[in-house]
Coordinates of C-alpha atoms and ligand atoms in Angstrom, one line a residue:
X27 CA 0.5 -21.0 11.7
X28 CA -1.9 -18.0 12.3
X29 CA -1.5 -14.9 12.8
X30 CA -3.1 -11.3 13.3
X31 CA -1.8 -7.4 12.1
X32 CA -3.6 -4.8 13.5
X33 CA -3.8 -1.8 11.1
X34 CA -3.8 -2.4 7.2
X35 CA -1.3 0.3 6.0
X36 CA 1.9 0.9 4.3
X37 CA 3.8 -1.3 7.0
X38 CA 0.6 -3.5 7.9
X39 CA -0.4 -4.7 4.4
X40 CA 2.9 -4.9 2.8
X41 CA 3.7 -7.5 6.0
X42 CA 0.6 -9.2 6.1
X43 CA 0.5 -10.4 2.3
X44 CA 4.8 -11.1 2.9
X45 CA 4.2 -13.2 5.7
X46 CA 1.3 -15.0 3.3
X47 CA 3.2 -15.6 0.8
X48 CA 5.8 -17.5 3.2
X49 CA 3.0 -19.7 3.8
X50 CA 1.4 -18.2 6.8
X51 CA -2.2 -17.4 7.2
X52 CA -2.9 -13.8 8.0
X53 CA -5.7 -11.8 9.2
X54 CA -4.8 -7.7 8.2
X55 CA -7.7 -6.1 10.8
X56 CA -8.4 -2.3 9.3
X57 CA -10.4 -0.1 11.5
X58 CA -11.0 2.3 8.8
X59 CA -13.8 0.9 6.9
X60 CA -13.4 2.4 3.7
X61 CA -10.1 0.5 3.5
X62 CA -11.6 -2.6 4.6
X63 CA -13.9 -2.2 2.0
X64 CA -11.1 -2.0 -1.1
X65 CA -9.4 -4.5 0.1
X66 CA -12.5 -7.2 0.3
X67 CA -13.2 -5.8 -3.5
X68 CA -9.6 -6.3 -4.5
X69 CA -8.3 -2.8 -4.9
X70 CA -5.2 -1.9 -2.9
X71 CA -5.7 1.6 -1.4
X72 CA -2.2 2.8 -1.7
X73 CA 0.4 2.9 -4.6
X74 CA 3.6 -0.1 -3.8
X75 CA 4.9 -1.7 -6.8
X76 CA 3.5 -5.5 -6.7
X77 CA 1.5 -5.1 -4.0
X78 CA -1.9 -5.7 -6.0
X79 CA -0.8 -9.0 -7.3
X80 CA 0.7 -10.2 -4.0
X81 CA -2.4 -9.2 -2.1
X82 CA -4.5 -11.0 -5.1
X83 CA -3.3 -14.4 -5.4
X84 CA -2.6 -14.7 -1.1
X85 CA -6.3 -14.1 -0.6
X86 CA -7.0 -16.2 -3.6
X87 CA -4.9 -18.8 -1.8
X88 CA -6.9 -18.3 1.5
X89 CA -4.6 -17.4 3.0
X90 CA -4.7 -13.3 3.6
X91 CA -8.2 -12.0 5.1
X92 CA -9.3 -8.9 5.5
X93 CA -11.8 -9.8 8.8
X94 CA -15.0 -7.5 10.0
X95 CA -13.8 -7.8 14.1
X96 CA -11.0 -7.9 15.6
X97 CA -12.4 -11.1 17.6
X98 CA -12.3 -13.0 14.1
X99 CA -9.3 -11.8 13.2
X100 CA -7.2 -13.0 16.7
X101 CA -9.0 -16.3 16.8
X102 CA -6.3 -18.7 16.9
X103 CA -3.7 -16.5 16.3
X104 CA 0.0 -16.9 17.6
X105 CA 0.7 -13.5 17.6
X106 CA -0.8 -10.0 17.0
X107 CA 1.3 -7.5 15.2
X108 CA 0.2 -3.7 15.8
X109 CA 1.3 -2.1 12.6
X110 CA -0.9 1.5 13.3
X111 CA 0.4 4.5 12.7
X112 CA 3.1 6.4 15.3
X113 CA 2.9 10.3 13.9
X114 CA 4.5 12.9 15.7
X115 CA 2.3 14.5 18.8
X116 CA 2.0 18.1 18.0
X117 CA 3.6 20.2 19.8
X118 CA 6.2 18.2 21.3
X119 CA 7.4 15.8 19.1
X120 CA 6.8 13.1 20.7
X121 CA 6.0 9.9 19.7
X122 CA 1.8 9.9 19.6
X123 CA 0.8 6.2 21.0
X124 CA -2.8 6.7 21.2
X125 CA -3.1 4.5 18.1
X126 CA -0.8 1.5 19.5
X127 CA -2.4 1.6 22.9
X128 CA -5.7 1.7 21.4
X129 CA -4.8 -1.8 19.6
X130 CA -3.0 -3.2 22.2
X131 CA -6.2 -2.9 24.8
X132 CA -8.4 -4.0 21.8
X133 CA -6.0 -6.8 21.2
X134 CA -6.1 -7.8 25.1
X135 CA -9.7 -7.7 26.1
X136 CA -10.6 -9.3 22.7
X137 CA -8.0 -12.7 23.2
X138 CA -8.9 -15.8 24.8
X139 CA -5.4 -17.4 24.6
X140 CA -2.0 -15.9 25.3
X141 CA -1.0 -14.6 22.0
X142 CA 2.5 -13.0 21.9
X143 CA 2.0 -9.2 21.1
X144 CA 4.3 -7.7 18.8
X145 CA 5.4 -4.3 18.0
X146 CA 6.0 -3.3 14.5
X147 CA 5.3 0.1 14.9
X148 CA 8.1 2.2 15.0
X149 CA 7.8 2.9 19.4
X150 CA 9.8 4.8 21.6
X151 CA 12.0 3.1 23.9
X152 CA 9.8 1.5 27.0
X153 CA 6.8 1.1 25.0
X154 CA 6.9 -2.9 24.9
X155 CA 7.9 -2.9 28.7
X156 CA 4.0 -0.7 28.9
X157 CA 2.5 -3.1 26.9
X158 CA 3.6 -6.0 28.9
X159 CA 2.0 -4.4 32.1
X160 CA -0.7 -3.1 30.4
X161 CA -1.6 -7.1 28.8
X162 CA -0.6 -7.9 32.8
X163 CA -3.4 -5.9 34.5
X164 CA -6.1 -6.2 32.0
X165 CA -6.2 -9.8 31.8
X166 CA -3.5 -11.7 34.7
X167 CA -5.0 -14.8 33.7
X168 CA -3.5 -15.0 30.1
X169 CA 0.1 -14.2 30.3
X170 CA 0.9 -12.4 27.3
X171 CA 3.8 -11.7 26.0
X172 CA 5.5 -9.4 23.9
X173 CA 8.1 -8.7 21.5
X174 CA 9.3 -5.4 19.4
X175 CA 9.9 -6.5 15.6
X176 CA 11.0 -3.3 14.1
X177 CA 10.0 -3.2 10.7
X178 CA 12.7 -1.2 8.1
X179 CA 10.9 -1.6 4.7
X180 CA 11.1 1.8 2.5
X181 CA 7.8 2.1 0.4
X182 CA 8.5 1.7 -3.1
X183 CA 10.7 -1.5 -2.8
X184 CA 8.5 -2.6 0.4
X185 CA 7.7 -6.0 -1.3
X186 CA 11.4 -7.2 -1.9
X187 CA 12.9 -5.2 1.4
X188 CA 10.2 -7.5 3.3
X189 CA 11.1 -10.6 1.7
X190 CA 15.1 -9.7 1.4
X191 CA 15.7 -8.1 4.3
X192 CA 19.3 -6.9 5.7
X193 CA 18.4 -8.2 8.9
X194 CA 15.0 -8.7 11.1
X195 CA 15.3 -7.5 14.1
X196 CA 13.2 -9.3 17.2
X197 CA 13.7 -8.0 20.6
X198 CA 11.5 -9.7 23.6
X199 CA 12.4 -11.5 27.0
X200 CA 10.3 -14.2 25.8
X201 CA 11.5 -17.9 25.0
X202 CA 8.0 -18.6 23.8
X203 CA 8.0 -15.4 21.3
X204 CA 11.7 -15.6 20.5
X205 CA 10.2 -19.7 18.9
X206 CA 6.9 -17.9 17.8
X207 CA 9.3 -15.0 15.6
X208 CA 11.9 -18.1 14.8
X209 CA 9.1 -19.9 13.4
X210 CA 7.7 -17.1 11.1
X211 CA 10.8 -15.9 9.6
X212 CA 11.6 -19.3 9.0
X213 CA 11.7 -18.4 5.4
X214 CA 14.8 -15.9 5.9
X215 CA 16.8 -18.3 7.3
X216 CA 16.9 -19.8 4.0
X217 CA 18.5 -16.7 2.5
X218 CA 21.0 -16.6 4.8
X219 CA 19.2 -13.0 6.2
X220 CA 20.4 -12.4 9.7
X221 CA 17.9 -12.1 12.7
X222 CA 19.1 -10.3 15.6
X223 CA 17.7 -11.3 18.7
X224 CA 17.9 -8.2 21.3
X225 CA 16.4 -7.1 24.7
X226 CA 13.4 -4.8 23.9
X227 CA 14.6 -1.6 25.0
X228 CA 17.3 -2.4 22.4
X229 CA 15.5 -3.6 19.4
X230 CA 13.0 -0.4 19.9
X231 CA 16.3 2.1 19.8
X232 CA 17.8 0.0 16.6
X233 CA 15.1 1.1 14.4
X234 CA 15.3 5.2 15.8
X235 CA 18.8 5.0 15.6
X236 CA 19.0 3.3 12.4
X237 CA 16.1 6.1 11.1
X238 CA 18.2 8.8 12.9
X239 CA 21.5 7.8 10.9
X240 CA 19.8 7.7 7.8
X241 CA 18.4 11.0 8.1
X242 CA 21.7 12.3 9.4
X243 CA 23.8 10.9 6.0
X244 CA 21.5 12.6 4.1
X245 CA 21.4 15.8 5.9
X246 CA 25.7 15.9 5.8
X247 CA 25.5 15.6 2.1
X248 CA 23.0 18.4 1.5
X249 CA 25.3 21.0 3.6
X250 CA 28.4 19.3 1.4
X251 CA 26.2 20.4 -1.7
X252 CA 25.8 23.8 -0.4
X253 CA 29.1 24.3 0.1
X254 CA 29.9 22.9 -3.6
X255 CA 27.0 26.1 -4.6
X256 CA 29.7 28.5 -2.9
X257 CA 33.1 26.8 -3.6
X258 CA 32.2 25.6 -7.6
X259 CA 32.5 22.0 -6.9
X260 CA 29.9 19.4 -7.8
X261 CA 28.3 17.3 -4.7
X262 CA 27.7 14.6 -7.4
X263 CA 31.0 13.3 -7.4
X264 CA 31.9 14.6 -4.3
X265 CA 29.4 11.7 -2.9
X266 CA 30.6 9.1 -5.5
X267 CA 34.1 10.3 -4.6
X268 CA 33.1 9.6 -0.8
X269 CA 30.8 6.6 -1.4
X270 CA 33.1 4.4 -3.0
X271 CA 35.0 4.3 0.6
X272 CA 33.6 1.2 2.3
X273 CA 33.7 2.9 5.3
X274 CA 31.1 5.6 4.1
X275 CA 29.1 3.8 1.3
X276 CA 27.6 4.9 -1.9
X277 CA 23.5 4.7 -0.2
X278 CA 22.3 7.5 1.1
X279 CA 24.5 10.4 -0.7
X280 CA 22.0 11.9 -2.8
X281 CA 21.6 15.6 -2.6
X282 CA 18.2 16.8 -2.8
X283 CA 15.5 19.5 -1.3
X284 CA 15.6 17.5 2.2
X285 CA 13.7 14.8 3.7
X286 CA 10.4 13.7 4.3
X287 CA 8.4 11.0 4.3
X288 CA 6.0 9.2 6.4
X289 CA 9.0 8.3 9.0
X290 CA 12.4 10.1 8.8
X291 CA 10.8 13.4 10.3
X292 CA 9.0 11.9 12.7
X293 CA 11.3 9.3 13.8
X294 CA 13.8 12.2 14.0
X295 CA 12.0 13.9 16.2
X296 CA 11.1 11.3 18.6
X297 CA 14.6 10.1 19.1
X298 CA 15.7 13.8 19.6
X299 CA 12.7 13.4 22.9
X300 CA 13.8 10.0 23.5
X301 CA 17.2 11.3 24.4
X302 CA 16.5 14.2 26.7
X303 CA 14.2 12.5 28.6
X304 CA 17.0 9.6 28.8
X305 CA 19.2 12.7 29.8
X306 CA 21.7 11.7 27.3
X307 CA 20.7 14.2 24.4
X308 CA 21.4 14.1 20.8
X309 CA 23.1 17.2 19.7
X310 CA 23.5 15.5 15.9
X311 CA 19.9 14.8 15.9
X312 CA 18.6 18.1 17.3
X313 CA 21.1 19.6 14.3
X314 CA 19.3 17.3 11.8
X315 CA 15.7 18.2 12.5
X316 CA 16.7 21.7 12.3
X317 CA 19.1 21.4 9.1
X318 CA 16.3 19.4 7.1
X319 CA 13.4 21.7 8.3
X320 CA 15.2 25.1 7.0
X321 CA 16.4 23.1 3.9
X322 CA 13.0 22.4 2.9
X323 CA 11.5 25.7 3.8
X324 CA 14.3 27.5 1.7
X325 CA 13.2 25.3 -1.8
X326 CA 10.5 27.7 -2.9
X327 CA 13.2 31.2 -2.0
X328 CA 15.6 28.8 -4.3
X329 CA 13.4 28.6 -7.3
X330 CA 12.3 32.0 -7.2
X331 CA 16.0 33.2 -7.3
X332 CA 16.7 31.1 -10.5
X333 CA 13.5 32.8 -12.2
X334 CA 15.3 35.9 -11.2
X335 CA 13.7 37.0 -8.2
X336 CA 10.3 37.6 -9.2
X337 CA 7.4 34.7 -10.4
X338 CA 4.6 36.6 -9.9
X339 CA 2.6 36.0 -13.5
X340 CA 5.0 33.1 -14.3
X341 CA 4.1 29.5 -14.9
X342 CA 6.1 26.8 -12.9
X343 CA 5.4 23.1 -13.5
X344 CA 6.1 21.0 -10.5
X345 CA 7.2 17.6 -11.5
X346 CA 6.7 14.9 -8.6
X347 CA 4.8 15.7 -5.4
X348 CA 5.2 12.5 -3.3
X349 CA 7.9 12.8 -0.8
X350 CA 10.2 10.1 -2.9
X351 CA 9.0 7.8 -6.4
X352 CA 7.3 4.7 -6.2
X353 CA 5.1 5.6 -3.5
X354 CA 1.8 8.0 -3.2
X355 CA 2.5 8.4 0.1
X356 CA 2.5 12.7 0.5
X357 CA 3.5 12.7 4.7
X358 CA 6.0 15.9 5.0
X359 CA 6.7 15.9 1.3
X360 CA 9.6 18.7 0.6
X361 CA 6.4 19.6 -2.5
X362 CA 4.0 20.9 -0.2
X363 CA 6.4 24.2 1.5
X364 CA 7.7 24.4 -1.8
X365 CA 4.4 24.8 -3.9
X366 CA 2.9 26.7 -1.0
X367 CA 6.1 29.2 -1.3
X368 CA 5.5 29.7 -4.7
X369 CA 1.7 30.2 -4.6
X370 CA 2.1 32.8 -1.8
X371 CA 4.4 34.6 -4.1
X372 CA 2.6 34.6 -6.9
X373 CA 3.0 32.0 -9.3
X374 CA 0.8 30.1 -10.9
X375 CA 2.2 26.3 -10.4
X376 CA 0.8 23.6 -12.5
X377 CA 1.6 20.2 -11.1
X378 CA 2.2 16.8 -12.3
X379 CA 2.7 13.3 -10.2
X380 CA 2.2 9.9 -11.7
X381 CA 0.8 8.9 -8.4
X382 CA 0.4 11.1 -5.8
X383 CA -2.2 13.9 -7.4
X384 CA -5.1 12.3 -5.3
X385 CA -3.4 12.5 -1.8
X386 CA -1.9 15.9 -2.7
X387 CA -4.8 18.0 -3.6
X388 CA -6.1 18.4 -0.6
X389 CA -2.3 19.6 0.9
X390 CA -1.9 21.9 -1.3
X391 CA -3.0 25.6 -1.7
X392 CA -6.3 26.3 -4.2
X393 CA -5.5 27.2 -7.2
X394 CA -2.9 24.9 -7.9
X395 CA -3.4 23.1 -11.4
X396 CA -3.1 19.2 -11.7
X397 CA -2.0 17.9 -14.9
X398 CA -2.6 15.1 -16.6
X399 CA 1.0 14.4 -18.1
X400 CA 4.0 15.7 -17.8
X401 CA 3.9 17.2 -21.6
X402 CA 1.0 18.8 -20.6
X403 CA 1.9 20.4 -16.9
X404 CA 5.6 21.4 -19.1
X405 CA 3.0 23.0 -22.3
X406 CA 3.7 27.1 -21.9
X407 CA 5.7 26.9 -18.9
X408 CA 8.3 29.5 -17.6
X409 CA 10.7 26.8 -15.4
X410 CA 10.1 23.8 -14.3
X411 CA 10.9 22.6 -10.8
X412 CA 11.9 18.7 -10.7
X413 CA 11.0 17.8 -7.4
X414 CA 10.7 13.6 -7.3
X415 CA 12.8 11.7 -9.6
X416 CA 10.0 9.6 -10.7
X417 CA 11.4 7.0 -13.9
X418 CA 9.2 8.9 -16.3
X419 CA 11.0 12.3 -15.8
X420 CA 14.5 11.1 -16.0
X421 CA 13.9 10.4 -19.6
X422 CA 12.8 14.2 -20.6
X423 CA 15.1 15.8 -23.7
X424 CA 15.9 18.8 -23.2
X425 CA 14.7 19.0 -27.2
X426 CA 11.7 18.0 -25.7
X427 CA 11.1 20.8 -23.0
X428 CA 12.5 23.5 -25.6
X429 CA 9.7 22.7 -27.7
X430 CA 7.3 22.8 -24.6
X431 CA 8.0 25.8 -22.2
X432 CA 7.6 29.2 -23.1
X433 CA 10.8 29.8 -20.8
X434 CA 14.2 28.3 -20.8
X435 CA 14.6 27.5 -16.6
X436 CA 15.2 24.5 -15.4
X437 CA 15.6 23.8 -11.3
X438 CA 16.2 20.4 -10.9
X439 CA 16.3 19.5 -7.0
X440 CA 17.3 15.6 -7.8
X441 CA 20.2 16.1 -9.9
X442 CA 18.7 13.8 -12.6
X443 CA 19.4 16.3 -15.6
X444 CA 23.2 16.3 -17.3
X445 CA 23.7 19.8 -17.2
X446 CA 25.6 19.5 -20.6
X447 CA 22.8 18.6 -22.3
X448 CA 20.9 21.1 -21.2
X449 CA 23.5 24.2 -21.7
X450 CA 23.9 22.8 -25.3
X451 CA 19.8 23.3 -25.7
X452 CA 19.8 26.7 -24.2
X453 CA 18.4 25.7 -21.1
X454 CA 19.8 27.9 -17.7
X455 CA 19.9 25.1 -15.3
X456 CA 20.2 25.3 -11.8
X457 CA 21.0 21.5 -10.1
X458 CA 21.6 20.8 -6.4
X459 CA 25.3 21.5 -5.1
X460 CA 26.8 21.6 -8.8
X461 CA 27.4 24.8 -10.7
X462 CA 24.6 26.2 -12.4
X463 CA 24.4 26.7 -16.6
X464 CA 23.4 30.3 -17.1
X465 CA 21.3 30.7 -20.9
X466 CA 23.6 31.9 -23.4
Ligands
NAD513 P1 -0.5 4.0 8.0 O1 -1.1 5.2 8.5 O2 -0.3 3.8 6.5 O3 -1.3 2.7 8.5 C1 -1.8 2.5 9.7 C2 -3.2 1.8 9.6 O4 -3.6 1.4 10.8 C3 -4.3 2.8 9.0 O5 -4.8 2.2 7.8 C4 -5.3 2.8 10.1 O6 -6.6 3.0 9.7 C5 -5.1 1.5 10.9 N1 -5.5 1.5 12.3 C6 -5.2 2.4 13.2 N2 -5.7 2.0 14.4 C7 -6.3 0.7 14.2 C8 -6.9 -0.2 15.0 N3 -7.1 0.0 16.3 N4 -7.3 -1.4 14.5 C9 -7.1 -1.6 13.1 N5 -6.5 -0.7 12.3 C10 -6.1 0.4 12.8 O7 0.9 3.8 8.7 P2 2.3 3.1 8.1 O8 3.0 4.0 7.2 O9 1.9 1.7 7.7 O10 3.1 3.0 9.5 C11 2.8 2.1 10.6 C12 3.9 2.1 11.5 O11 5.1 1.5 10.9 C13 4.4 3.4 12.0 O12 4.9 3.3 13.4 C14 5.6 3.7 11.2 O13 6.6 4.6 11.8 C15 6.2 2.3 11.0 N6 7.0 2.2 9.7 C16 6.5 2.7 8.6 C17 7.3 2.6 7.4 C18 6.8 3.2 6.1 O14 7.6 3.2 5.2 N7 5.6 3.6 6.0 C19 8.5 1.8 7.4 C20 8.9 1.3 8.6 C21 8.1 1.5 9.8

């Protein structure tokens, strides 16, 4: 079996070397020819655990290209995936399809058999139902169809979320692509993973609404940890104390400086759009998007409170600038307002991230120093600000930081620091919806 993604991303790569490794072959078509270029010389151009070696020994196997056309790429092919990007449209919100569209008409005029086209882009609802009529006018004589194969892999764990999957979800009206999907994810079946077979509309609205619900669990539990701030409880066991209820579920319940993230804010958005134009708004989701904005605009007023109002002069290592660990990916990471916020008021922030330096420089403000290390981004610092809970900085002593700042502050926006352990070393400590230390 053959088949073709369009775009060699997060979502597009990590799918393309999957579906190799279940024994497909697989051409990834990148328009952006740098990328092209890395991959044909081996190097994978973003950061997922595993992904080099799984990329490696697919092409070494023949069976993951990296074609020049598009024409190569669909020859043959069963189906063509369109894994571009969906960003937000500024202004509005909205869902941006320029890329999708793009591919699809590529896709069509390029094909000289009736490939099934599927979707696994996140889309609004109705896109598949366009594509269909678009495939219909540009070339009648093929009779394309189409499917939306919503694709719920969070970077960091891409590799095993592809291959393990809760569920795959395959909307189309087709009989032919409904055998064409069967066929592919035969592999899953072996697992025992369930696929869901839906109408389009529906398996387009899963993955918002599954996005949406995400967003919103993690939204209720940062207002819980604001009210723990004000009432003295700690929003640490208030979500174990909540998440050990099947009902609720532990997943999700992690207080933190709000989300972000190549699709949360976006997807957010878009489904609050989806649902007035539907004329069935979302008030919950409208609340979210608002919630999570002012949450991460408020991070850098936070820090400046626990330095005591004033940073102008001070030092602040940032520790962790991609929106979440494991990934380099920097789209609408809660870093960039909060580094910016502390720049603008005067500190000078030096900033470490074990992966994510590269993509961030440009994001952030000049002037902002990039360390090598952690030791050395800690080494004469006033506070330091623990934004992503990267592995490497759960395993800090606060021995360790003594002997490195010049200051004793500590914010710590992941809640990875036992605030014991850091009032016993002097340190004043301000966590996430638990009460703060305060130096001796
Ligand atoms: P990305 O920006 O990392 O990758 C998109 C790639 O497509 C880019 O490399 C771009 O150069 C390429 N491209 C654009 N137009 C092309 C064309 N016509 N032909 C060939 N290549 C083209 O985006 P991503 O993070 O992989 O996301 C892709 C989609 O998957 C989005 O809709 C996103 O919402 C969805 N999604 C993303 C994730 C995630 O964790 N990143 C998870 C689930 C779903």
């Amino acid at each position: 079996m053959k088949i073709a993604i369009i775009g060699g991303g997060y979502v597009g790569l990590v799918s393309g070397a999957c579906f190799a490794e279940f024994g497909v072959t697989v051409a990834v078509v990148e328009a952006h020819e740098a990328k092209r270029a890395m991959l044909l010389e081996g190097r994978i151009p973003i950061y997922e655990p595993g992904l080099d070696r799984l990329v490696a020994e697919n092409a070494a196997a023949g069976r993951l290209t990296f074609p020049a056309t598009l024409e190569e790429g669909i020859a043959e092919a069963e189906a063509a995936f369109i894994a571009v990007g969906t960003p937000a449209r500024r202004g509005d919100g909205h869902a941006d399809l320029t890329f999708v569209f793009a591919a699809v008409e590529q896709v069509v005029m390029a094909l000289d058999h009736p490939a099934i086209i599927v979707t696994k882009s996140t889309v609004p609802v109705g896109t598949g139902r366009k594509i269909a009529a678009l495939a219909r006018r540009l070339r009648p004589e093929l009779g394309i169809e189409v499917a939306a194969n919503p694709e719920f892999l969070r970077e960091g764990s891409a590799i095993t979320d592809f291959m393990r999957p809760d569920r795959v979800v395959v909307g189309t009206e087709s009989e032919r692509a409904r055998e064409v999907l069967r066929r592919l994810y035969r592999p899953l079946y072996l697992i025992e993973a369930p696929i869901v077979f839906t109408g389009l509309e529906t398996a387009e609205l899963t993955k918002y609404a599954a996005n949406g619900f995400l967003a919103m669990k993690i939204t209720f539990i940062n207002e819980i940890a604001n009210l723990c701030e004000q009432v003295g409880a700690d929003v640490n066991d208030v979500a174990r104390g909540i998440g050990l209820d099947g009902r609720i579920g532990k997943k999700f319940l992690h207080a933190g400086p709000g989300f972000g993230g190549s699709c949360f804010p976006k997807d957010t958005l878009a489904l609050m759009r989806i649902a007035e134009e539907a004329g069935a708004p979302s008030r919950l989701i409208a609340a979210v998007v608002d919630v999570n904005d002012e949450r991460k605009a408020a991070m850098a007023a936070r820090v400046i409170a626990a330095c005591g109002g004033d940073v102008r002069g001070l030092r602040i290592a940032v520790l962790g600038l991609a929106f979440k660990p494991e990934t380099d990916d920097m789209r609408e990471a809660p870093s960039l307002p909060l580094i910016s916020g502390l720049v603008a008021a005067g500190a000078a922030v030096v900033a470490f991230d074990p992966e994510a330096m590269a993509g961030a420089k440009p994001l952030l403000p000049e002037g902002v120093e990039f360390a090598p290390d952690s030791g050395a981004a800690l080494y004469g610092a006033d506070a330091l600000v623990l934004v992503t809970e990267w592995n490497e900085f759960r395993s800090l002593a606060p021995a360790r930081l003594g002997q490195l700042m010049r200051q004793k502050i500590v914010v710590d926006l992941r809640n990875v620091f036992d605030p014991a352990a850091m009032r016993a070393a002097g340190f004043a400590y301000h966590g996430i919806g638990r009460p703060a230390v305060v130096a001796a």
